CSV table of C-alpha atoms in Angstrom, one decimal:
chain,number,residue,atom,x,y,z
A,1,MET,CA,-91.4,-50.5,128.8
A,2,VAL,CA,-91.5,-53.3,126.2
A,3,LYS,CA,-93.7,-53.0,123.1
A,4,ASN,CA,-93.8,-55.5,120.2
A,5,GLY,CA,-90.7,-57.2,121.7
A,6,LYS,CA,-88.7,-53.9,121.7
A,7,GLU,CA,-87.5,-51.9,124.6
A,8,ILE,CA,-88.8,-48.3,124.6
A,9,ALA,CA,-87.1,-45.7,126.6
A,10,MET,CA,-89.4,-43.9,129.1
A,11,ILE,CA,-88.9,-40.2,128.5
A,12,LYS,CA,-89.8,-38.5,131.8
A,13,HIS,CA,-90.8,-34.9,132.0
A,14,LEU,CA,-90.8,-33.5,135.5
A,15,ILE,CA,-93.0,-30.3,135.7
A,16,VAL,CA,-92.1,-28.1,138.7
A,17,ILE,CA,-94.8,-25.6,139.7
A,18,PRO,CA,-94.0,-23.3,142.7
A,19,THR,CA,-97.1,-22.2,144.5
A,20,TYR,CA,-98.1,-19.6,147.2
A,21,ASN,CA,-101.8,-19.0,147.6
A,22,GLU,CA,-102.7,-20.5,144.2
A,23,LYS,CA,-105.8,-22.5,145.4
A,24,GLU,CA,-108.0,-20.6,142.9
A,25,SER,CA,-105.9,-21.4,139.8
A,26,ILE,CA,-104.0,-24.6,140.3
A,27,GLY,CA,-106.9,-27.0,139.7
A,28,SER,CA,-107.6,-26.0,136.1
A,29,LEU,CA,-103.9,-26.3,135.3
A,30,LEU,CA,-103.7,-29.8,136.8
A,31,ASN,CA,-106.7,-30.9,134.7
A,32,GLU,CA,-105.0,-29.5,131.6
A,33,LEU,CA,-101.8,-31.4,132.4
A,34,LYS,CA,-103.8,-34.6,132.9
A,35,ASP,CA,-105.3,-34.2,129.5
A,36,LEU,CA,-101.9,-33.5,128.0
A,37,GLN,CA,-100.5,-36.8,129.5
A,38,LYS,CA,-103.5,-38.7,128.0
A,39,SER,CA,-102.7,-37.3,124.5
A,40,MET,CA,-99.0,-37.9,124.6
A,41,LEU,CA,-97.1,-41.0,123.4
A,42,GLU,CA,-96.8,-44.0,125.7
A,43,ASN,CA,-93.1,-43.4,126.2
A,44,CYS,CA,-93.5,-39.8,127.2
A,45,HIS,CA,-94.4,-39.8,130.9
A,46,ILE,CA,-95.2,-36.6,132.8
A,47,GLN,CA,-94.7,-36.2,136.6
A,48,ILE,CA,-95.8,-33.0,138.4
A,49,LEU,CA,-94.0,-31.6,141.5
A,50,ILE,CA,-95.9,-28.8,143.4
A,51,VAL,CA,-93.5,-26.8,145.5
A,52,ASP,CA,-95.6,-25.0,148.1
A,53,ASP,CA,-94.3,-22.4,150.5
A,54,ASN,CA,-96.8,-23.2,153.3
A,55,SER,CA,-99.6,-21.2,151.5
A,56,PRO,CA,-102.1,-19.7,154.0
A,57,ASP,CA,-104.9,-20.5,151.7
A,58,GLY,CA,-104.1,-24.2,152.0
A,59,THR,CA,-102.9,-24.8,148.4
A,60,ALA,CA,-101.0,-27.9,149.3
A,61,ASP,CA,-104.0,-29.6,151.0
A,62,TYR,CA,-106.2,-28.5,148.1
A,63,VAL,CA,-103.9,-30.1,145.6
A,64,LYS,CA,-103.9,-33.4,147.4
A,65,LYS,CA,-107.7,-33.5,147.5
A,66,PHE,CA,-108.1,-32.3,144.0
A,67,ALA,CA,-105.7,-34.9,142.6
A,68,LYS,CA,-107.5,-37.6,144.5
A,69,ASP,CA,-111.0,-36.5,143.5
A,70,ASN,CA,-110.0,-36.1,139.8
A,71,VAL,CA,-107.8,-39.3,139.6
A,72,ILE,CA,-104.6,-37.5,138.9
A,73,SER,CA,-102.0,-39.9,140.1
A,74,ASN,CA,-98.8,-38.2,138.9
A,75,VAL,CA,-98.8,-35.3,141.4
A,76,ASP,CA,-96.3,-35.0,144.2
A,77,ILE,CA,-96.0,-32.1,146.7
A,78,LEU,CA,-92.8,-30.7,148.2
A,79,LYS,CA,-94.1,-28.6,151.1
A,80,ARG,CA,-91.8,-26.0,152.7
A,81,ASP,CA,-92.0,-24.4,156.1
A,82,LYS,CA,-92.5,-20.8,154.9
A,83,LYS,CA,-92.4,-18.4,152.0
A,84,SER,CA,-88.7,-18.0,151.0
A,85,GLY,CA,-88.8,-16.7,147.5
A,86,LEU,CA,-89.1,-18.0,144.0
A,87,GLY,CA,-85.4,-18.8,143.5
A,88,SER,CA,-85.3,-20.7,146.8
A,89,ALA,CA,-88.3,-22.7,145.8
A,90,TYR,CA,-86.9,-23.7,142.5
A,91,LYS,CA,-83.5,-24.6,144.0
A,92,ALA,CA,-85.1,-26.8,146.6
A,93,ALA,CA,-87.2,-28.5,143.9
A,94,ILE,CA,-84.2,-29.1,141.6
A,95,ALA,CA,-82.1,-30.5,144.5
A,96,HIS,CA,-85.0,-32.8,145.5
A,97,ALA,CA,-85.5,-33.9,141.9
A,98,LEU,CA,-81.9,-34.7,141.2
A,99,THR,CA,-81.7,-36.8,144.3
A,100,ASN,CA,-85.0,-38.5,144.3
A,101,ILE,CA,-86.6,-38.6,140.8
A,102,GLN,CA,-85.6,-40.1,137.5
A,103,PHE,CA,-86.3,-37.6,134.8
A,104,ASP,CA,-84.9,-36.5,131.4
A,105,PHE,CA,-86.2,-32.9,131.4
A,106,LEU,CA,-87.3,-30.6,134.2
A,107,ILE,CA,-89.9,-28.1,133.2
A,108,THR,CA,-90.7,-24.9,135.2
A,109,MET,CA,-94.0,-23.2,134.8
A,110,ASP,CA,-96.3,-20.9,136.8
A,111,GLY,CA,-99.3,-22.2,138.7
A,112,ASP,CA,-101.6,-19.3,138.0
A,113,GLY,CA,-102.5,-20.1,134.4
A,114,SER,CA,-100.2,-17.6,132.8
A,115,HIS,CA,-98.3,-20.4,131.0
A,116,GLN,CA,-100.5,-22.3,128.6
A,117,VAL,CA,-100.4,-26.1,128.2
A,118,LYS,CA,-100.7,-25.8,124.5
A,119,ASP,CA,-97.4,-23.9,124.5
A,120,LEU,CA,-95.9,-26.6,126.8
A,121,ARG,CA,-96.5,-29.0,123.9
A,122,LYS,CA,-94.3,-26.9,121.7
A,123,LEU,CA,-91.5,-26.8,124.3
A,124,LEU,CA,-91.6,-30.5,124.8
A,125,GLU,CA,-91.5,-31.1,121.1
A,126,VAL,CA,-88.3,-29.1,120.8
A,127,ALA,CA,-86.9,-30.9,123.9
A,128,ASP,CA,-87.5,-34.3,122.5
A,129,HIS,CA,-86.1,-33.6,119.1
A,130,SER,CA,-83.1,-31.3,119.7
A,131,SER,CA,-79.4,-32.0,120.4
A,132,ASN,CA,-76.7,-29.9,122.0
A,133,VAL,CA,-79.4,-27.8,123.7
A,134,SER,CA,-78.8,-26.8,127.3
A,135,LEU,CA,-82.0,-24.8,127.9
A,136,ILE,CA,-85.4,-24.3,126.1
A,137,LEU,CA,-87.1,-21.0,126.9
A,138,GLY,CA,-90.7,-20.0,126.4
A,139,SER,CA,-90.2,-16.5,125.0
A,140,ARG,CA,-92.6,-13.6,124.9
A,141,TRP,CA,-90.4,-11.3,123.0
A,142,ILE,CA,-89.6,-13.1,119.8
A,143,PRO,CA,-91.8,-13.3,116.6
A,144,GLY,CA,-94.9,-15.4,117.4
A,145,GLY,CA,-94.7,-14.7,121.2
A,146,GLY,CA,-96.6,-12.1,123.2
A,147,ILE,CA,-98.5,-10.9,126.2
A,148,SER,CA,-102.2,-10.9,126.9
A,149,ASN,CA,-103.8,-8.5,129.4
A,150,TRP,CA,-100.8,-6.4,130.3
A,151,SER,CA,-100.8,-2.6,130.2
A,152,PRO,CA,-98.5,-0.9,127.6
A,153,PHE,CA,-96.5,0.5,130.5
A,154,ARG,CA,-95.9,-3.0,132.0
A,155,ILE,CA,-94.9,-4.4,128.6
A,156,ARG,CA,-92.4,-1.5,128.1
A,157,LEU,CA,-91.0,-2.0,131.6
A,158,SER,CA,-90.5,-5.7,131.1
A,159,LYS,CA,-88.8,-5.2,127.7
A,160,ALA,CA,-86.6,-2.5,129.1
A,161,GLY,CA,-85.5,-4.7,132.0
A,162,THR,CA,-84.6,-7.5,129.6
A,163,ARG,CA,-82.6,-5.2,127.3
A,164,TYR,CA,-80.6,-3.9,130.3
A,165,ALA,CA,-79.9,-7.5,131.5
A,166,LYS,CA,-78.9,-8.6,128.0
A,167,TRP,CA,-76.4,-5.7,127.8
A,168,ALA,CA,-75.1,-6.0,131.3
A,169,LEU,CA,-74.6,-9.8,131.1
A,170,LYS,CA,-73.6,-9.9,127.4
A,171,LEU,CA,-76.4,-12.4,126.7
A,172,LYS,CA,-78.3,-12.9,123.4
A,173,ILE,CA,-81.5,-14.2,125.0
A,174,ASN,CA,-84.6,-12.2,124.3
A,175,ASP,CA,-86.7,-13.1,127.3
A,176,LEU,CA,-84.6,-13.4,130.4
A,177,THR,CA,-87.2,-13.1,133.1
A,178,GLY,CA,-89.7,-15.7,131.8
A,179,GLY,CA,-90.2,-18.8,134.0
A,180,PHE,CA,-91.6,-21.2,131.3
A,181,ARG,CA,-88.5,-23.3,130.7
A,182,VAL,CA,-87.2,-26.8,129.9
A,183,TYR,CA,-83.9,-27.9,131.5
A,184,PRO,CA,-82.3,-31.2,130.4
A,185,ARG,CA,-81.2,-33.1,133.4
A,186,ASN,CA,-77.5,-32.9,132.3
A,187,THR,CA,-77.7,-29.1,132.4
A,188,LEU,CA,-78.9,-29.1,136.0
A,189,GLU,CA,-76.3,-31.6,137.0
A,190,LYS,CA,-73.5,-29.4,135.7
A,191,ILE,CA,-74.7,-26.1,137.3
A,192,ASP,CA,-73.6,-25.3,140.9
A,193,LEU,CA,-76.9,-24.1,142.2
A,194,ASP,CA,-75.2,-22.9,145.4
A,195,GLN,CA,-73.7,-20.1,143.4
A,196,VAL,CA,-77.1,-18.9,142.1
A,197,THR,CA,-78.0,-16.5,144.9
A,198,SER,CA,-80.9,-14.5,143.4
A,199,ASN,CA,-84.2,-15.2,145.1
A,200,GLY,CA,-86.9,-13.2,143.2
A,201,TYR,CA,-87.6,-13.1,139.5
A,202,CYS,CA,-83.9,-12.3,139.0
A,203,TYR,CA,-83.4,-16.0,139.7
A,204,GLN,CA,-84.5,-16.6,136.1
A,205,ILE,CA,-81.9,-14.1,134.8
A,206,GLU,CA,-79.1,-15.6,136.8
A,207,MET,CA,-80.0,-19.2,135.8
A,208,ALA,CA,-79.8,-18.1,132.1
A,209,PHE,CA,-76.5,-16.4,132.9
A,210,ALA,CA,-75.2,-19.6,134.5
A,211,VAL,CA,-76.3,-21.8,131.6
A,212,ASP,CA,-74.6,-19.4,129.1
A,213,HIS,CA,-71.3,-20.2,130.8
A,214,LEU,CA,-72.1,-23.9,130.4
A,215,ASN,CA,-72.9,-23.3,126.7
A,216,LYS,CA,-69.5,-21.6,126.1
A,217,ARG,CA,-67.6,-24.4,127.8
A,218,ASP,CA,-69.5,-27.4,126.3
A,219,SER,CA,-70.5,-25.9,122.9
A,220,LEU,CA,-74.2,-26.0,123.7
A,221,LYS,CA,-77.0,-23.6,122.9
A,222,THR,CA,-80.1,-22.1,124.4
A,223,VAL,CA,-83.3,-22.2,122.2
A,224,GLU,CA,-86.2,-19.8,122.5
A,225,VAL,CA,-89.7,-20.9,121.5
A,226,PRO,CA,-92.5,-18.3,121.1
A,227,ILE,CA,-95.3,-18.4,123.7
A,228,ILE,CA,-98.3,-16.3,124.6
A,229,PHE,CA,-98.2,-15.2,128.3
A,230,ILE,CA,-101.7,-14.6,129.8
A,231,GLU,CA,-101.9,-12.5,132.9
A,232,ARG,CA,-103.5,-14.3,135.8
A,233,GLU,CA,-107.3,-14.2,136.2
A,234,ASN,CA,-107.3,-15.3,139.9
A,235,GLY,CA,-105.2,-14.6,142.9
A,236,VAL,CA,-102.6,-11.9,143.4
A,237,SER,CA,-99.4,-11.3,141.6
A,238,LYS,CA,-96.2,-11.9,143.6
A,239,MET,CA,-94.3,-9.1,141.9
A,240,SER,CA,-93.2,-6.3,144.2
A,241,GLY,CA,-90.9,-3.3,144.3
A,242,LYS,CA,-88.4,-5.3,146.4
A,243,ILE,CA,-88.2,-8.0,143.7
A,244,VAL,CA,-87.6,-5.4,141.0
A,245,LEU,CA,-84.8,-3.7,143.1
A,246,GLU,CA,-83.2,-7.1,143.7
A,247,ALA,CA,-83.1,-7.7,140.0
A,248,ILE,CA,-81.5,-4.4,139.2
A,249,TRP,CA,-78.9,-4.8,141.9
A,250,GLN,CA,-78.0,-8.4,141.1
A,251,VAL,CA,-77.8,-7.8,137.3
A,252,THR,CA,-75.6,-4.7,137.9
A,253,LYS,CA,-73.4,-6.6,140.3
A,254,LEU,CA,-73.0,-9.5,137.9
A,255,GLY,CA,-72.4,-7.3,134.9
A,256,ALA,CA,-69.7,-5.3,136.8
A,257,GLU,CA,-68.0,-8.6,137.8
A,258,LEU,CA,-68.1,-9.8,134.3
A,259,ARG,CA,-66.4,-6.7,133.0
A,260,MET,CA,-63.8,-6.3,135.7
A,261,ARG,CA,-62.9,-10.0,135.8
A,262,PRO,CA,-63.4,-11.3,132.2
A,263,ASN,CA,-60.9,-14.1,132.8
A,264,ALA,CA,-62.4,-15.3,136.1
A,265,ASP,CA,-63.5,-18.9,136.5
A,266,LYS,CA,-67.0,-18.3,135.3
A,267,LEU,CA,-68.1,-17.2,138.7
A,268,HIS,CA,-68.0,-20.8,139.8
A,269,TYR,CA,-71.4,-21.5,138.1
A,270,VAL,CA,-70.2,-24.6,136.2
A,271,LYS,CA,-69.0,-27.7,138.0
């Protein structure tokens, strides 16, 4: 882009939103992102990539029609054959993006309205004005962050899970399971995603673990930004006992590996 005779770099933010039966929620989020793009600087372009696991409720087709009817031109859809898990969806989206899309930052957020666009502004502000940062995390468990509409038991359970993962993996991150994140392109290019094997919400933990290895090698840092997480109003949560058990097993396994082989080659996470 050229303005007043000067070349202006186009900063592209690719927002990846995994969906499975999110027809009831995704439209309002797309409208909010449309408004966000209108309010941002000319050199700060946003592209949206919906990763749909062949939702029975027709989420992908609904998104196409909604985007057309509401003149939202910056939406693409990566439709997969079947539901294969959150981690698999993100890995497919990242591989697709690195091969086919020019972007500076890849943002991951939920399609059910739990992640607020006003908090996305804060994350993008940090991304655009920070150096030596490998990952920007929207955090519920730091001052200024929080949860809306969760029971006290669920809050205690989530915090306990994070404390265990922090101890097991020797990490200093306060919100390891949150999916509201900004990855610089360079970070994703340096992580070997084939080595990230978790497929439920533990995927978020393992990605933070992988990035921590990159931080230590390249003297980078992870930054946490406070957000307010709002429990979905529509649709059904994808959380299940199977997902929780996978997280406990994977974290325990990785933690044991870390302690038994402290001088191993970073579990091959870093290219």
